[in-house]
Every structure is written in structure tokens, then in C-alpha cells.
Coordinates of N, CA, C and O in Angstrom, one line a residue:
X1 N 106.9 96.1 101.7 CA 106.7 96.6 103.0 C 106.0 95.5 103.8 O 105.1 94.8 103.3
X2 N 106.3 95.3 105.0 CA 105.7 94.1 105.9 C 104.9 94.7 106.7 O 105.1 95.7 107.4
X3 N 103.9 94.0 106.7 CA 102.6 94.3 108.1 C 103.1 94.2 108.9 O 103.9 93.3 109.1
X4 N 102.9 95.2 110.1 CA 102.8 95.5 111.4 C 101.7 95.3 112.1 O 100.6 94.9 111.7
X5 N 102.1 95.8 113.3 CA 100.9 95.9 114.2 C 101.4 97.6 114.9 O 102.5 98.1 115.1
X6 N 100.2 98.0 115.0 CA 100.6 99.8 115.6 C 100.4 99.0 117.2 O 99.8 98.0 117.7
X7 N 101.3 100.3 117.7 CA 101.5 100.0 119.3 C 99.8 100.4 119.9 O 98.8 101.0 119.5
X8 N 100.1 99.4 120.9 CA 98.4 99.5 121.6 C 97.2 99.1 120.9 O 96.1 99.1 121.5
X9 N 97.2 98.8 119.4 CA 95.9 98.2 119.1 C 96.1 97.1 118.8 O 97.2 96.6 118.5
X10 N 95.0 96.4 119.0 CA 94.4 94.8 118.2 C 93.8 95.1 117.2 O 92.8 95.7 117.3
X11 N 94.3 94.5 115.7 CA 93.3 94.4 114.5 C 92.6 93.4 114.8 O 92.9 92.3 115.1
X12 N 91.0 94.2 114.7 CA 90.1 92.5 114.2 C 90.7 91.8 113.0 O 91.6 92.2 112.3
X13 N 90.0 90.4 112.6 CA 90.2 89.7 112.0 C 90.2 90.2 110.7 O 89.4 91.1 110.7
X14 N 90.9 90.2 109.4 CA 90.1 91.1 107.8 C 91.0 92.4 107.8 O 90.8 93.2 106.9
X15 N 92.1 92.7 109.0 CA 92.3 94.6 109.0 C 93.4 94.4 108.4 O 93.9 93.3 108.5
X16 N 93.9 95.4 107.8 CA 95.5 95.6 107.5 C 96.2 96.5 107.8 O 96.0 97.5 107.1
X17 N 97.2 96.7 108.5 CA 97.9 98.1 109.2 C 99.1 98.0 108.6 O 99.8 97.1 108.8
X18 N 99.4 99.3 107.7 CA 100.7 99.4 107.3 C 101.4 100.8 107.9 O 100.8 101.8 108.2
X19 N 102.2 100.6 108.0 CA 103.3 102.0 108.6 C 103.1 102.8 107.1 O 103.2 102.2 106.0
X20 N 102.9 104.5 107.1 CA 103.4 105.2 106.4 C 104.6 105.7 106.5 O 104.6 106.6 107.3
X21 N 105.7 105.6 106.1 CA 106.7 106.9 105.9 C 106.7 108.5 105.5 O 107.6 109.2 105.2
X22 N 105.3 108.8 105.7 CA 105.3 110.1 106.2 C 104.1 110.4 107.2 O 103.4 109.6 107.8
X23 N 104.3 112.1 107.2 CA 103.2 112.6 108.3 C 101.9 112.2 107.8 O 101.7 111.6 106.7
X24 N 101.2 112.6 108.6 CA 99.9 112.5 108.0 C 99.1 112.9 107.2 O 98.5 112.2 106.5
X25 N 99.1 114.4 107.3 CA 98.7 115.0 106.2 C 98.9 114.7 105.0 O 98.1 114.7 104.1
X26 N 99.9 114.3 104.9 CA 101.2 114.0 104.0 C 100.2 112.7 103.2 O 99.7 112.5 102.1
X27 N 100.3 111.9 104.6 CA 100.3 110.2 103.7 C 98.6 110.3 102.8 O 98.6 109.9 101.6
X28 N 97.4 110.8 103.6 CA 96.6 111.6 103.2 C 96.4 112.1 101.6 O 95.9 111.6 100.7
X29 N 97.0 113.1 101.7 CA 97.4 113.7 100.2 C 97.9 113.0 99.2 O 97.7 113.3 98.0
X30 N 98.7 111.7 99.7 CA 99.4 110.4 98.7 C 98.5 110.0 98.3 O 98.4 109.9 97.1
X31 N 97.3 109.4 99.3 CA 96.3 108.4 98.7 C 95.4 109.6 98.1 O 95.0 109.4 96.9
X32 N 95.1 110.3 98.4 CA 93.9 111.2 97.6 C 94.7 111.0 95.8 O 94.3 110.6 94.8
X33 N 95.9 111.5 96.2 CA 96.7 111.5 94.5 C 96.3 110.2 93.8 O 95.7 110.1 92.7
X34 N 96.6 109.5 94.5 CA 96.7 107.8 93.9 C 95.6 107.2 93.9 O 95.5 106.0 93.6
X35 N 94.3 107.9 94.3 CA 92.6 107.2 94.3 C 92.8 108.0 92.8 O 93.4 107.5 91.9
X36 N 92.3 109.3 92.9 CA 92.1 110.2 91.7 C 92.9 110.0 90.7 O 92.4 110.3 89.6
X37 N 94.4 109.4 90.7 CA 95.4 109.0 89.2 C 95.0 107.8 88.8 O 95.2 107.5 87.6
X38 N 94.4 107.2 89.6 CA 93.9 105.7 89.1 C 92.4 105.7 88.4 O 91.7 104.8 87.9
X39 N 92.2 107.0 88.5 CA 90.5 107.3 88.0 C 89.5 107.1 88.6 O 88.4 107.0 88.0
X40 N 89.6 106.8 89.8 CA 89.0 106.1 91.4 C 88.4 107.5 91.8 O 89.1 108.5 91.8
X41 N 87.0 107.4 92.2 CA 85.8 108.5 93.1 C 86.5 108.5 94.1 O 87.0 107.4 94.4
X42 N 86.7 109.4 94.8 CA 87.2 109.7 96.1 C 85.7 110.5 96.7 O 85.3 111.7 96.6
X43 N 85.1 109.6 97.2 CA 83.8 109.7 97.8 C 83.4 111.2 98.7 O 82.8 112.2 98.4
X44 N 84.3 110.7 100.2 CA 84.6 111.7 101.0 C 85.7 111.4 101.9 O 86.4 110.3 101.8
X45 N 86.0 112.2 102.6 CA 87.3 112.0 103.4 C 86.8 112.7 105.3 O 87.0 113.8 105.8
X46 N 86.3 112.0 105.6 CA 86.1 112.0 106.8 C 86.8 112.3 108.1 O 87.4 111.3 108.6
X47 N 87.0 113.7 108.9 CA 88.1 114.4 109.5 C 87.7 113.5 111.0 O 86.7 114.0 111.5
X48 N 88.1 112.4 111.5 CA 87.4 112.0 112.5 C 88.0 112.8 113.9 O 87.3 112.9 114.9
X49 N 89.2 113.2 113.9 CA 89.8 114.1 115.1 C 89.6 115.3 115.0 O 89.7 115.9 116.1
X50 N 89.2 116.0 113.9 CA 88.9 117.3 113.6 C 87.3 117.6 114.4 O 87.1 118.5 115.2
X51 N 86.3 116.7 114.0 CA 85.2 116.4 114.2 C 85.1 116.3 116.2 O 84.3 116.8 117.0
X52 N 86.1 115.5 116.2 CA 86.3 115.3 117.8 C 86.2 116.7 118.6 O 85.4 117.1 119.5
X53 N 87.3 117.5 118.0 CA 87.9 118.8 118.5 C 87.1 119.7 118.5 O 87.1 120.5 119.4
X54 N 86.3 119.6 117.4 CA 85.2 120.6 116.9 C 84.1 120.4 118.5 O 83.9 121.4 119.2
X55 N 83.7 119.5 118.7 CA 82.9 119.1 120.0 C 84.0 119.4 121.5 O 83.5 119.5 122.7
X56 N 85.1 119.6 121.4 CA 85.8 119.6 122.9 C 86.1 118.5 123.2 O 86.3 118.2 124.4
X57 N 86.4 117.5 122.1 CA 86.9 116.1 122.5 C 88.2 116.0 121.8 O 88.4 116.5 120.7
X58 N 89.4 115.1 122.7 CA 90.6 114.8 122.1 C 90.5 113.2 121.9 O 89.9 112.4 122.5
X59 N 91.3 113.1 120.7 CA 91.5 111.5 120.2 C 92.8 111.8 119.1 O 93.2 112.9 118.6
X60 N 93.3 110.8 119.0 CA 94.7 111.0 118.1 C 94.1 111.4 116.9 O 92.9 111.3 116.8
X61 N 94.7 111.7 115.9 CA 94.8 112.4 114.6 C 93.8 110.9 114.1 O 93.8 109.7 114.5
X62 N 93.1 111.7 112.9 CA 92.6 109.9 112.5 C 91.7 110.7 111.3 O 91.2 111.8 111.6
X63 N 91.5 110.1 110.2 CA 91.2 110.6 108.9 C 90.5 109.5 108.1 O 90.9 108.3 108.3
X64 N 89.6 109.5 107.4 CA 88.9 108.3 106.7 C 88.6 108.5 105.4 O 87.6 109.1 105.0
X65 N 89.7 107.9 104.4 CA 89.3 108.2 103.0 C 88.5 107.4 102.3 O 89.1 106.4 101.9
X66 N 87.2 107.4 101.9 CA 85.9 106.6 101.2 C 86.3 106.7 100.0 O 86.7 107.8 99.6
X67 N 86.6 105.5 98.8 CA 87.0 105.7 97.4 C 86.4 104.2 97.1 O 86.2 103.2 97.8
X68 N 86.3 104.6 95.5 CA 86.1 103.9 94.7 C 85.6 103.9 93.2 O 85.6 105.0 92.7
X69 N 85.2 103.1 92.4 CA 84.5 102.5 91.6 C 83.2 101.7 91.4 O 83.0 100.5 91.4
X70 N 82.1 103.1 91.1 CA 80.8 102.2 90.5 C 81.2 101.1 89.8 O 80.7 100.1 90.2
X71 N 82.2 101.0 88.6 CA 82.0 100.5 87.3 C 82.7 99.3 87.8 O 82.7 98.3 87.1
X72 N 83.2 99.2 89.2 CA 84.2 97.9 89.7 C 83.3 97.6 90.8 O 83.7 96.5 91.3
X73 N 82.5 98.1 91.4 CA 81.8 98.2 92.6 C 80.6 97.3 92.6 O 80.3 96.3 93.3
X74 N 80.1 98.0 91.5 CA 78.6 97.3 90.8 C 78.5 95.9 90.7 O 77.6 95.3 91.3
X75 N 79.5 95.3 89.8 CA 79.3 93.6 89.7 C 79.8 93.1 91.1 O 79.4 92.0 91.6
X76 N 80.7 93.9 91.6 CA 81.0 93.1 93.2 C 79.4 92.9 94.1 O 79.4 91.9 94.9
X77 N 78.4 93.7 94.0 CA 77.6 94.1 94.6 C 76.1 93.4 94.0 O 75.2 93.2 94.7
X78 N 76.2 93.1 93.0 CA 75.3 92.3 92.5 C 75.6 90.8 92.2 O 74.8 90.0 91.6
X79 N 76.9 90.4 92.5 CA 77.1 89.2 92.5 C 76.8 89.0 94.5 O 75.9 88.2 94.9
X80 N 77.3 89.7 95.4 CA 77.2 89.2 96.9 C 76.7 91.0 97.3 O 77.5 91.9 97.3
X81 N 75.5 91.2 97.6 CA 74.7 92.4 97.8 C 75.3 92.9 99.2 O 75.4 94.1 99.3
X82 N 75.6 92.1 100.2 CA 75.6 92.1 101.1 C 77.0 92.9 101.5 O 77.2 93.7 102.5
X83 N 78.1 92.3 100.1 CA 78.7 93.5 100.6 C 79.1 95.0 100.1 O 80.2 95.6 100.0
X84 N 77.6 95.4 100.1 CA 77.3 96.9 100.3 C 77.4 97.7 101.3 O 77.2 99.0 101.4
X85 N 77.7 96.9 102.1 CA 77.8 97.4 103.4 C 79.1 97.5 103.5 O 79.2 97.7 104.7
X86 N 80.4 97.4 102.9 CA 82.1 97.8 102.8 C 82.3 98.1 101.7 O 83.4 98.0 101.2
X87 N 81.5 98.5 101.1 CA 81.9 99.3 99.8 C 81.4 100.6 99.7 O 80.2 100.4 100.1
X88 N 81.5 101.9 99.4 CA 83.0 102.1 99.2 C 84.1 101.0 99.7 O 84.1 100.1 100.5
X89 N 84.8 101.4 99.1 CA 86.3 101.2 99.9 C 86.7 102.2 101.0 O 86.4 103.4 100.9
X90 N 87.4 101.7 101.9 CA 87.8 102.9 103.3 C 89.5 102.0 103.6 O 90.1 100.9 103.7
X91 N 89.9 104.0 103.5 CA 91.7 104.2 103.9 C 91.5 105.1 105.6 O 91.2 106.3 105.9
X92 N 91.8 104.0 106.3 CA 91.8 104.7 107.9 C 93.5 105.5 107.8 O 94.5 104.9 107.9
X93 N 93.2 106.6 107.5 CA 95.2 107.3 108.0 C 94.9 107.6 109.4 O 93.9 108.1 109.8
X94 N 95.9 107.1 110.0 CA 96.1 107.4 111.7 C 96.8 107.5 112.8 O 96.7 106.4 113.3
X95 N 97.4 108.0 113.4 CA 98.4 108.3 114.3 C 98.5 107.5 115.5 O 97.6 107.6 116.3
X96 N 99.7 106.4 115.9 CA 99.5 106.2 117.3 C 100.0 106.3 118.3 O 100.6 107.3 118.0
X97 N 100.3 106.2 119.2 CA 100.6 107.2 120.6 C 101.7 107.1 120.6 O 102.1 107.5 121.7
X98 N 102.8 106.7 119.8 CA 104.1 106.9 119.8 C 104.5 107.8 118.5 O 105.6 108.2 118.1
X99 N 103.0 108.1 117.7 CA 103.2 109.2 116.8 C 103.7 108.6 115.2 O 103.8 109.2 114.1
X100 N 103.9 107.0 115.4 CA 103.7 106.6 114.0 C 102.7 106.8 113.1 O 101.8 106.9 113.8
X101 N 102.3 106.9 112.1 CA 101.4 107.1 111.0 C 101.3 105.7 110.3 O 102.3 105.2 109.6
X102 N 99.8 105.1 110.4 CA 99.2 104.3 109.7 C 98.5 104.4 109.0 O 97.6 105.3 109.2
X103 N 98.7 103.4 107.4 CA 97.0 103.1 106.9 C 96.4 102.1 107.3 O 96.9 101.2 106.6
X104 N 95.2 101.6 108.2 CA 94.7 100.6 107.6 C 93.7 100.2 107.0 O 92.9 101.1 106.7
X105 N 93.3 99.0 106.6 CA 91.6 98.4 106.0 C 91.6 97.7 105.5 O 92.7 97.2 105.1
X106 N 90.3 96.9 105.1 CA 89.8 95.9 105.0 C 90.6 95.1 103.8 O 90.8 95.6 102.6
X107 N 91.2 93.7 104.4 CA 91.9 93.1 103.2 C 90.8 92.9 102.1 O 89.6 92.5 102.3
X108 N 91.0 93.0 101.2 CA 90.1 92.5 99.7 C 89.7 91.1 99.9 O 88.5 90.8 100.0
X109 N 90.6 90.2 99.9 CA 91.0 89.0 100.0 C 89.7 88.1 101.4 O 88.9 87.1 101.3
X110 N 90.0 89.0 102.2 CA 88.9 88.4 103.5 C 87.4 89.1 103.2 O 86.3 88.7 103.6
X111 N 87.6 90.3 102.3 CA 86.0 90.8 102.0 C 85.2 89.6 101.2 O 84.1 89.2 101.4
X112 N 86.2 89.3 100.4 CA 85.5 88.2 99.0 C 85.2 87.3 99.5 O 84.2 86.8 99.1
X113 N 86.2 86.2 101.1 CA 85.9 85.0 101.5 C 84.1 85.6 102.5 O 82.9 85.2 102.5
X114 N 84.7 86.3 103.2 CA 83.2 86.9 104.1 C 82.1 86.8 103.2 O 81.2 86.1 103.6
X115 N 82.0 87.4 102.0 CA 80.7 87.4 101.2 C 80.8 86.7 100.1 O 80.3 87.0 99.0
X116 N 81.4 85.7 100.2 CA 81.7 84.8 99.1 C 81.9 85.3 97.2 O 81.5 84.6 96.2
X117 N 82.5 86.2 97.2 CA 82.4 86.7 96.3 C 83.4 85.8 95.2 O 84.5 85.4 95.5
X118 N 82.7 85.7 94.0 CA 83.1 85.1 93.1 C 85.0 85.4 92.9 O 85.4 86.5 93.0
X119 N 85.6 84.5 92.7 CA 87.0 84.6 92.7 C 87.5 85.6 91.7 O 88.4 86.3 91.8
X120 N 86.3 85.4 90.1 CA 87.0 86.3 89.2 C 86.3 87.8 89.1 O 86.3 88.6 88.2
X121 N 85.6 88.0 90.8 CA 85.5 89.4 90.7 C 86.7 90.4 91.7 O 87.0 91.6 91.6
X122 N 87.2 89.1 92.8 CA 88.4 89.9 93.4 C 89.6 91.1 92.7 O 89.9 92.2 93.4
X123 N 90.0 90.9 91.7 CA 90.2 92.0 91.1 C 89.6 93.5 91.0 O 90.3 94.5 90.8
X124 N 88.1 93.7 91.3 CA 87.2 95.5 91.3 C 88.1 95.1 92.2 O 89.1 95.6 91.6
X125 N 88.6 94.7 93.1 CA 88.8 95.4 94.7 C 90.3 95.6 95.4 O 90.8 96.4 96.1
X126 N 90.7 94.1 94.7 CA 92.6 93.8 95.3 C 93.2 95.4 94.5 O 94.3 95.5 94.9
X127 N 93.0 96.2 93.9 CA 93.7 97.1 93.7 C 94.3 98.0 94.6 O 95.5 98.5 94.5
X128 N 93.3 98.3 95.6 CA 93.6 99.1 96.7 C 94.4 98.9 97.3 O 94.5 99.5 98.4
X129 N 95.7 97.5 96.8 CA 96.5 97.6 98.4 C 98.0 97.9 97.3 O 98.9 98.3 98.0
X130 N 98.3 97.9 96.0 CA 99.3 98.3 95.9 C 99.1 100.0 95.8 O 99.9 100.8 96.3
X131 N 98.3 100.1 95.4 CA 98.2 101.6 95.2 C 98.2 102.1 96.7 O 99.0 103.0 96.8
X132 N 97.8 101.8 97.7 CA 98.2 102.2 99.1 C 99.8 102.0 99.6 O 100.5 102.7 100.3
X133 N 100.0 101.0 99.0 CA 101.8 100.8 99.2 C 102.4 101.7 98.9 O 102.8 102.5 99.7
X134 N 102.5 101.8 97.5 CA 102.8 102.6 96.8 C 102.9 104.4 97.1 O 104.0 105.0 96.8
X135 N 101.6 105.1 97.7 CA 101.3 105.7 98.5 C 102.2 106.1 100.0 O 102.5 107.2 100.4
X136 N 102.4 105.0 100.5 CA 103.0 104.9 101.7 C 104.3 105.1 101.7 O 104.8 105.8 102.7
X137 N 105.0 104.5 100.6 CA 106.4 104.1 100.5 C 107.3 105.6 100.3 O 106.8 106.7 100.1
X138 N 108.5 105.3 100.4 CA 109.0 107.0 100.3 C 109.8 106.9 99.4 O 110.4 107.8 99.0

């Protein structure tokens, strides 16, 4: 599947937006399956439109899945500490105003050059983007 760009946003530099082929809920429930079949903590999942509504505020549908691995997390984190601050891992699922369904987040690849992280620890982390494909795909 090829990167997009969703209508009306700009990714910062490091983002990755893929189209899902399904609803939301839907794509949602893909990655919840595919953090947890991979043996991956699914931290929390963060309702960020739900949360909106709950206050009397509207924003498009928008969902935040926190996942990961201590046992892959750990040496990433004690080799470059700093990036403890993107780890967890985060799956933005999100709707855009033409009603497509995205995932995106942080490439692996741009986390490791950002905090210099050792080349042979990129692996804790590059996992997350087939397993999100995969997820996505129908």
C-alpha cells in the first residue's frame, strides 16, 4: 500500500498516514487484534472524539492506540533515554472530512535517526508498520 496524504492535513516531518480499508471502529479493532496477536501491551486506547463530545465539543472521529513492548522498549530506552518520550508506540485511527479512515505515526526509521538510536536496535520498533498494514489491508 502507498502513502498518502489525507485531504486537508500536513504531516510533520517523521509522520506516516496510511488509508484504511475499513470503518473505524473496524480498523480500531484490526490493530487492537494485531498489537495483542503479536504479544504486544496494548497500553491504552484513547477516545479523543468521544472525550470531545463528552464536553460539548465536535471534532472528527479520532482514536489513539498506546502499544508496546517493555522487553523491546527497554534497550531502545537505555541505549537513547530521550526517546521515552515516543515510546509507547502510538496508532492515531482517524477520519477526514471526506470520511476516509486513516492510521497514522511516527516512522521507526525517523525515531532512531532523531535519537540516534543504535542501527541494531531499530528492529524493538520497525515492527509496527507491517503489522499496521497488514491491519489496514482488506
Amino acid at each position: 500500500m502507498s502513502e498518502s496524504t489525507p485531504f486537508g492535513v500536513v504531516a510533520p516531518e517523521g509522520v506516516v498516514s496510511r488509508p484504511s480499508a475499513w470503518p473505524l471502529a473496524q480498523t480500531v479493532a484490526r490493530i487492537e487484534q494485531a498489537v495483542t496477536g503479536k504479544g504486544l501491551t496494548l497500553f491504552d486506547l484513547i477516545d479523543h472524539s468521544g472525550e470531545a463530545e463528552r464536553i460539548g465539543m465536535a471534532m472528527l472521529e479520532s482514536k489513539l492506540l498506546i502499544f508496546g513492548s517493555p522487553r523491546a522498549g527497554t534497550p531502545l530506552m537505555a541505549a537513547a533515554p530521550l526517546l521515552a518520550l515516543d515510546l509507547p508506540l502510538r496508532a492515531l485511527v482517524w477520519r477526514d472530512t471526506r470520511g476516509q479512515v486513516w492510521v497514522s505515526y511516527t516512522d521507526p526509521a525517523w525515531l532512531a535517526r532523531r535519537y540516534g538510536v543504535p542501527a541494531g536496535l531499530l528492529g524493538n520498533i520497525a515492527g509496527m508498520e507491517p503489522l499496521i498494514a497488514a491491519a489496514i489491508q482488506p
